[in-house]
Amino acid sequence: MKLLHTADLHLGKTLHETPLLGLQEKMLNDIHDILTRDDYAALIIAGDVYDRAIPSAEAVSLFSRFLARIREDCPDTAVFIIPGNHDSAQRLAFAREILQNQRIYIAQDTNRLTDPVILTKGEEKLTVYLLPFLNFGAFSEETKEACHAADDSQAEMAAVASHILKQAVRPDIPALLAAHLFTVGGQSSSSERTFIGTAEYVDPDLFLFDYVALGHLHRCQRITDRMYYSGSPLPYSFDESEDAKCVISIDIDCTPKQNTAIDKEITYSGGELFDAENLQPAIDGTKAPLNIERIPIISERPLKRLEGNFEEFFTGNRYDEWSGCYLEITLNDAEVIAHPMQLLRQKFPFLLSIRQKSFMNREQQDGEEQLTLRERTAEDPLTLAENFSRFEIVINGEPNQMKQELFEQLCKETTYET
């Protein structure tokens, strides 16, 4: 039985105030085309369908058209959707009861956590459990007390969900879980809402399913042999610019056969060969054999980070091949360049971000990472105001003296408690 796993669509997202809806439409068309090329039993979208709890009308319309095309062109393919931390579960689950009749299943809360959908294809059967993002209050006090949960942290709520699911999973049918959470050992990027502290990180050993389709982290990555983040199908920050974006195809053997792993390579229809990651069954031999394939999603307008001197960009042709990309350019000139964005956009119309090394005070040496956001925002407010005035000189040619004086006066009148 073949399943397609994706997550973190973030429909309606902007990048440096630039709308990405056109790229997202092409990305959804690519996913639709992948579904039509093979006999997929289900599409799993593991959270963050939208970028905001109240999505734009354009984003909602785009997703509606996507689902309608799947239902028209892939009538036998079920669709499973869970809300992520960016979604409003109630809004995402609008018309859930009607859509369920069309085999589009949307999880709204944990009340039906033990009520899976059973996919059937010939002799094969697979139970699908849907675990939405666990917001505060996802479980009642009685349920938490019964499971010995101390608080509403992600780790504690995930442990409650694990306890409930263990009582519900049938041992005679392979089981899949779709969840939206941050596991211990996962690699994040700057486009996610991450957590401070360890209480929000979930132990992957809580969910020992035949396959766990995860959402939340934007890099495609293996957590265990049977637990994967598909990652976002588009890059949503410049530190994802070198990531290979994809969706994950899962081929899981749900027939009553001897548990031996599928061992083969799968060639993507675009012609590029990807080595399949052949996963072995669990040691106890009870898990269904499966095969994982990463199918690439290619953006129409890739993200690219470039670095060099201003004159190399402005008058040279060394970087011209990337003029059609969304760019973040770092200028390493010794002097600060005035109005670099306006000047360089004459050659690079999709330039979104400029960084100037000469302006980056406190930069660490020898290739070490710069100060974290938490360290930068811990500076004295007046120091921050002075740095912002320097930034205004670069961008606008002169600082706003009235704004600076007003901010200094507010700082003097305000008491900052530690």
XYZ file of C-alpha atoms in Angstrom:
418
model
C 0.000 0.000 0.000
C 1.501 3.325 -1.092
C 1.064 6.548 0.896
C 2.324 10.084 0.237
C 3.492 12.120 3.237
C 3.888 15.897 3.290
C 3.535 18.656 5.882
C 4.111 22.339 6.594
C 2.568 23.748 3.434
C 2.214 27.155 5.138
C -0.175 28.407 2.491
C -0.334 32.197 2.484
C 3.171 32.650 3.858
C 5.293 35.614 2.833
C 9.088 35.812 2.769
C 10.484 39.236 3.624
C 6.992 40.620 2.859
C 6.997 38.918 -0.562
C 3.916 36.740 -1.263
C 4.684 33.117 -2.142
C 1.205 32.057 -3.224
C 2.231 31.557 -6.860
C 5.085 29.241 -5.886
C 2.768 27.412 -3.506
C 0.210 26.841 -6.246
C 2.890 25.245 -8.428
C 4.032 23.141 -5.442
C 0.483 21.831 -4.877
C 0.199 21.064 -8.594
C 3.410 19.006 -8.316
C 1.981 17.024 -5.392
C -1.215 16.464 -7.358
C 0.823 15.192 -10.322
C 2.786 12.792 -8.108
C -0.484 11.348 -6.817
C -1.824 10.835 -10.327
C 1.321 9.001 -11.497
C 0.919 6.113 -9.082
C -1.750 4.229 -7.184
C -1.595 5.983 -3.819
C -4.005 4.840 -1.140
C -3.691 8.088 0.829
C -2.175 11.551 1.072
C -1.125 12.603 4.576
C -0.695 16.306 5.412
C 0.890 16.434 8.866
C -0.025 19.938 9.974
C 0.544 23.619 9.232
C -1.653 23.673 6.165
C -1.829 27.453 6.533
C 0.723 29.924 7.811
C -1.745 31.753 10.039
C -4.623 30.760 12.281
C -6.831 33.073 10.210
C -5.610 32.401 6.663
C -6.193 34.728 3.755
C -9.094 34.107 1.405
C -6.585 33.417 -1.395
C -4.831 30.720 0.658
C -8.118 29.023 1.562
C -9.243 29.111 -2.068
C -5.929 27.598 -3.201
C -6.219 24.686 -0.780
C -9.880 24.160 -1.677
C -9.004 23.866 -5.380
C -6.197 21.451 -4.525
C -8.515 19.112 -2.614
C -11.148 19.322 -5.354
C -8.592 18.301 -8.012
C -7.402 15.364 -5.923
C -10.927 14.158 -5.395
C -11.680 14.465 -9.117
C -8.453 12.943 -10.465
C -7.649 10.487 -7.651
C -11.073 9.305 -6.459
C -9.647 6.287 -4.604
C -7.030 8.267 -2.667
C -7.971 9.160 0.918
C -6.697 12.457 2.351
C -5.692 12.819 6.013
C -5.131 16.293 7.485
C -4.127 17.337 10.994
C -3.807 20.908 12.308
C -0.344 22.200 13.196
C 0.695 24.939 15.584
C 0.123 27.577 12.863
C -3.413 26.376 12.110
C -6.705 27.025 13.821
C -8.031 23.499 14.305
C -11.637 24.677 14.287
C -11.282 26.654 11.065
C -9.273 23.929 9.346
C -11.952 21.384 10.247
C -14.780 23.390 8.670
C -17.279 21.014 6.986
C -15.332 18.053 8.382
C -18.402 15.821 8.514
C -19.281 16.489 4.883
C -15.687 16.093 3.700
C -15.421 12.767 5.506
C -18.041 11.414 3.120
C -15.559 12.312 0.358
C -12.775 10.411 2.188
C -11.098 13.628 3.331
C -10.428 13.199 7.055
C -9.538 16.218 9.206
C -8.591 15.890 12.875
C -9.940 18.689 15.047
C -9.038 17.632 18.596
C -8.044 14.622 20.687
C -11.605 13.462 21.391
C -11.439 10.948 18.532
C -7.825 9.950 19.022
C -8.766 6.299 19.519
C -11.108 6.240 16.519
C -8.829 5.492 13.547
C -9.669 5.299 9.878
C -9.077 1.815 8.456
C -7.724 1.929 4.915
C -8.480 -1.159 2.846
C -6.883 -2.064 -0.470
C -7.539 -5.617 -1.619
C -6.365 -7.860 1.200
C -4.316 -5.085 2.797
C -5.510 -3.087 5.797
C -3.910 -0.135 7.573
C -5.203 1.805 10.570
C -4.509 5.549 10.458
C -4.438 7.571 13.698
C -4.472 11.389 13.626
C -2.816 13.372 16.424
C -3.258 17.150 16.012
C -0.836 19.650 17.501
C -1.301 19.476 21.268
C -2.313 22.916 22.454
C -2.778 23.822 26.109
C -5.775 21.937 27.480
C -5.734 19.214 24.820
C -6.658 16.670 27.504
C -8.998 16.962 30.462
C -7.654 17.118 34.003
C -9.128 13.678 34.671
C -7.299 12.192 31.687
C -4.001 13.812 32.649
C -4.367 12.627 36.232
C -5.066 9.070 35.076
C -1.897 9.171 32.962
C 0.165 10.843 35.728
C 0.831 13.945 33.627
C 2.225 16.829 35.649
C 1.469 19.752 33.343
C 0.444 20.862 29.824
C 3.911 20.837 28.283
C 4.315 19.157 24.913
C 6.327 16.350 26.476
C 3.676 15.591 29.104
C 0.748 15.826 26.675
C 2.557 13.591 24.177
C 3.029 11.030 26.942
C -0.723 11.163 27.620
C -1.466 10.697 23.912
C 0.966 7.780 23.780
C -0.736 6.098 26.745
C -4.166 6.473 25.136
C -2.998 5.231 21.743
C -1.284 2.167 23.171
C -4.647 1.050 24.535
C -6.314 1.537 21.140
C -3.873 0.207 18.529
C -4.869 -3.192 17.177
C -1.995 -5.678 17.098
C -3.366 -7.528 14.058
C -3.362 -4.541 11.633
C -0.379 -2.295 10.765
C -0.819 1.213 12.160
C 0.263 4.673 10.994
C 0.295 7.856 13.074
C 0.258 11.407 11.713
C 1.474 13.949 14.290
C 2.733 17.534 14.491
C 5.402 17.901 17.148
C 9.073 18.571 17.881
C 10.989 15.381 18.648
C 14.207 15.055 20.578
C 17.036 14.975 18.041
C 15.169 16.839 15.297
C 17.016 19.513 13.326
C 15.172 22.813 13.072
C 15.533 25.875 10.842
C 14.768 29.544 11.408
C 11.352 29.437 9.703
C 9.743 27.338 12.469
C 8.282 28.443 15.763
C 10.679 26.678 18.094
C 10.493 26.213 21.836
C 12.673 27.358 24.718
C 13.696 24.641 27.154
C 13.373 20.881 26.952
C 9.802 20.447 28.188
C 8.421 20.907 24.663
C 10.581 18.224 23.037
C 8.921 14.841 22.573
C 10.627 11.475 23.034
C 10.265 9.564 19.725
C 10.068 6.273 21.638
C 6.567 7.255 22.764
C 5.144 6.401 19.342
C 6.193 2.955 18.099
C 3.969 2.653 15.045
C 4.666 0.967 11.724
C 5.184 4.489 10.383
C 4.947 7.940 11.995
C 4.360 10.835 9.560
C 5.618 13.966 11.297
C 5.173 17.653 10.664
C 6.624 20.821 12.268
C 10.322 20.716 11.335
C 10.982 22.066 7.844
C 13.951 19.863 6.946
C 13.213 16.378 5.643
C 14.849 14.037 8.145
C 14.801 10.570 9.617
C 14.206 10.382 13.359
C 13.972 6.596 13.615
C 13.649 3.799 11.071
C 9.885 4.360 11.099
C 9.536 8.027 11.976
C 10.173 10.806 9.438
C 9.649 14.508 8.984
C 8.759 15.146 5.362
C 9.841 18.762 5.814
C 8.167 21.673 4.080
C 7.852 21.172 0.300
C 9.203 24.708 -0.245
C 12.058 26.548 1.512
C 10.690 29.205 3.851
C 13.924 30.734 5.143
C 17.352 31.344 3.655
C 18.986 28.787 5.933
C 16.881 26.205 4.049
C 18.206 27.380 0.676
C 20.495 24.355 0.249
C 17.964 21.798 1.521
C 16.567 19.222 -0.898
C 12.806 19.751 -0.630
C 10.596 16.743 -1.183
C 7.574 14.686 -0.252
C 7.921 11.164 1.135
C 6.448 8.116 -0.548
C 5.872 5.187 1.818
C 5.368 1.695 0.440
C 4.137 -0.419 3.356
C 3.352 -4.105 3.019
C 0.099 -4.687 4.869
C -0.542 -8.188 3.552
C -0.116 -11.257 5.782
C 3.336 -12.061 4.388
C 6.616 -12.876 6.025
C 8.207 -9.671 7.332
C 11.080 -9.019 4.956
C 12.055 -5.519 3.902
C 11.567 -4.399 0.334
C 15.002 -4.063 -1.234
C 15.185 -2.002 -4.388
C 15.995 1.388 -5.832
C 13.247 3.620 -7.150
C 13.803 6.001 -10.048
C 11.999 9.316 -9.948
C 10.050 9.921 -13.146
C 12.029 13.111 -13.763
C 15.035 10.927 -14.502
C 17.158 11.473 -11.388
C 17.986 8.376 -9.373
C 17.382 8.421 -5.621
C 18.603 5.601 -3.399
C 15.670 4.204 -1.471
C 16.263 3.894 2.261
C 15.442 0.262 2.872
C 14.127 -0.078 6.388
C 14.319 -3.324 8.328
C 11.386 -4.658 10.350
C 11.421 -4.275 14.112
C 13.512 -6.787 16.029
C 10.410 -8.536 17.331
C 9.258 -9.066 13.745
C 5.828 -7.517 14.349
C 6.206 -4.375 12.236
C 5.143 -4.294 8.610
C 8.038 -4.062 6.121
C 8.190 -0.738 4.348
C 10.213 1.261 1.879
C 10.848 5.000 1.886
C 11.349 7.171 -1.199
C 11.973 10.900 -1.211
C 10.399 12.539 -4.271
C 11.842 16.016 -4.942
C 9.745 19.159 -5.199
C 11.512 21.819 -7.275
C 10.592 25.452 -6.646
C 10.075 27.753 -9.621
C 12.116 30.394 -7.825
C 14.798 28.906 -5.543
C 16.316 30.672 -2.556
C 20.017 31.475 -2.738
C 22.570 33.021 -0.389
C 25.455 34.897 -2.018
C 28.451 36.750 -0.608
C 30.919 39.144 -2.193
C 31.953 42.767 -2.675
C 29.382 45.323 -3.767
C 31.177 46.053 -7.045
C 31.233 42.352 -7.921
C 27.437 42.348 -7.746
C 26.812 45.811 -9.202
C 29.169 45.887 -12.181
C 30.430 42.324 -12.605
C 28.657 39.292 -14.065
C 29.888 36.618 -11.668
C 26.498 36.273 -9.944
C 24.193 36.956 -12.873
C 23.123 33.306 -13.190
C 21.172 33.661 -9.928
C 19.303 36.824 -10.916
C 16.056 34.832 -11.149
C 16.324 33.495 -7.577
C 15.098 34.967 -4.339
C 18.386 36.257 -2.927
C 19.990 37.089 0.373
C 23.252 38.913 -0.316
C 26.002 39.475 2.218
C 28.351 42.326 1.340
C 31.862 41.918 2.774
C 33.120 45.425 1.910
C 35.143 47.168 4.611
C 32.899 50.234 4.377
C 29.145 50.423 4.776
C 27.359 50.775 1.410
C 24.479 53.268 1.336
C 21.180 52.212 -0.273
C 22.461 48.780 -1.398
C 19.007 47.276 -1.808
C 17.816 49.911 -4.279
C 21.052 49.741 -6.248
C 21.360 45.968 -6.502
C 17.708 45.390 -7.320
C 18.415 46.980 -10.690
C 20.297 43.769 -11.555
C 18.689 41.350 -9.098
C 14.933 42.066 -9.077
C 14.200 39.272 -6.568
C 16.699 40.426 -3.966
C 14.942 40.149 -0.587
C 17.645 40.636 2.018
C 20.927 42.537 2.346
C 23.468 41.893 5.075
C 26.622 44.022 5.477
C 29.487 42.565 7.454
C 30.835 46.006 8.302
C 27.478 46.773 9.943
C 27.318 43.529 11.906
C 28.969 44.598 15.141
C 29.804 41.871 17.622
C 30.366 39.371 14.841
C 32.382 36.450 16.128
C 35.612 35.529 14.389
C 36.843 32.347 12.669
C 33.507 31.390 11.175
C 31.703 31.059 14.518
C 27.970 31.744 14.536
C 26.727 35.235 15.336
C 24.949 36.077 18.564
C 21.587 34.396 18.979
C 18.385 36.427 18.867
C 17.981 36.005 22.612
C 21.481 37.438 23.229
C 20.929 40.373 20.875
C 17.601 41.341 22.412
C 19.132 41.208 25.888
C 21.180 44.327 25.117
C 20.534 47.612 26.840
C 17.580 49.365 25.096
C 19.573 52.542 24.476
C 22.289 50.487 22.767
C 19.665 48.924 20.559
C 18.314 52.378 19.705
C 21.795 53.606 18.748
C 22.322 50.580 16.513
C 18.958 51.192 14.873
C 19.944 54.801 14.170
C 23.074 53.546 12.418
C 20.875 51.229 10.374
C 18.666 54.195 9.368
C 21.736 56.035 8.123
C 22.490 53.111 5.794
C 18.929 52.790 4.530
C 17.604 56.352 4.507
C 20.740 58.483 4.562
C 20.002 60.125 7.929
C 18.577 59.063 11.294
C 15.193 60.192 12.630
C 16.319 62.448 15.498
C 12.792 62.885 16.888
C 12.291 59.126 17.045
C 15.632 58.667 18.815
C 14.899 61.331 21.431
C 11.411 59.965 22.082
C 12.756 56.453 22.605
C 15.436 57.683 25.018
C 12.807 59.570 27.028
C 10.605 56.473 27.230
C 13.553 54.402 28.436
C 14.228 56.903 31.234
C 10.587 56.851 32.336
C 10.252 53.074 32.299
C 11.568 50.744 34.966
C 12.887 47.460 33.640
C 12.579 44.686 36.168
C 14.886 41.660 36.074
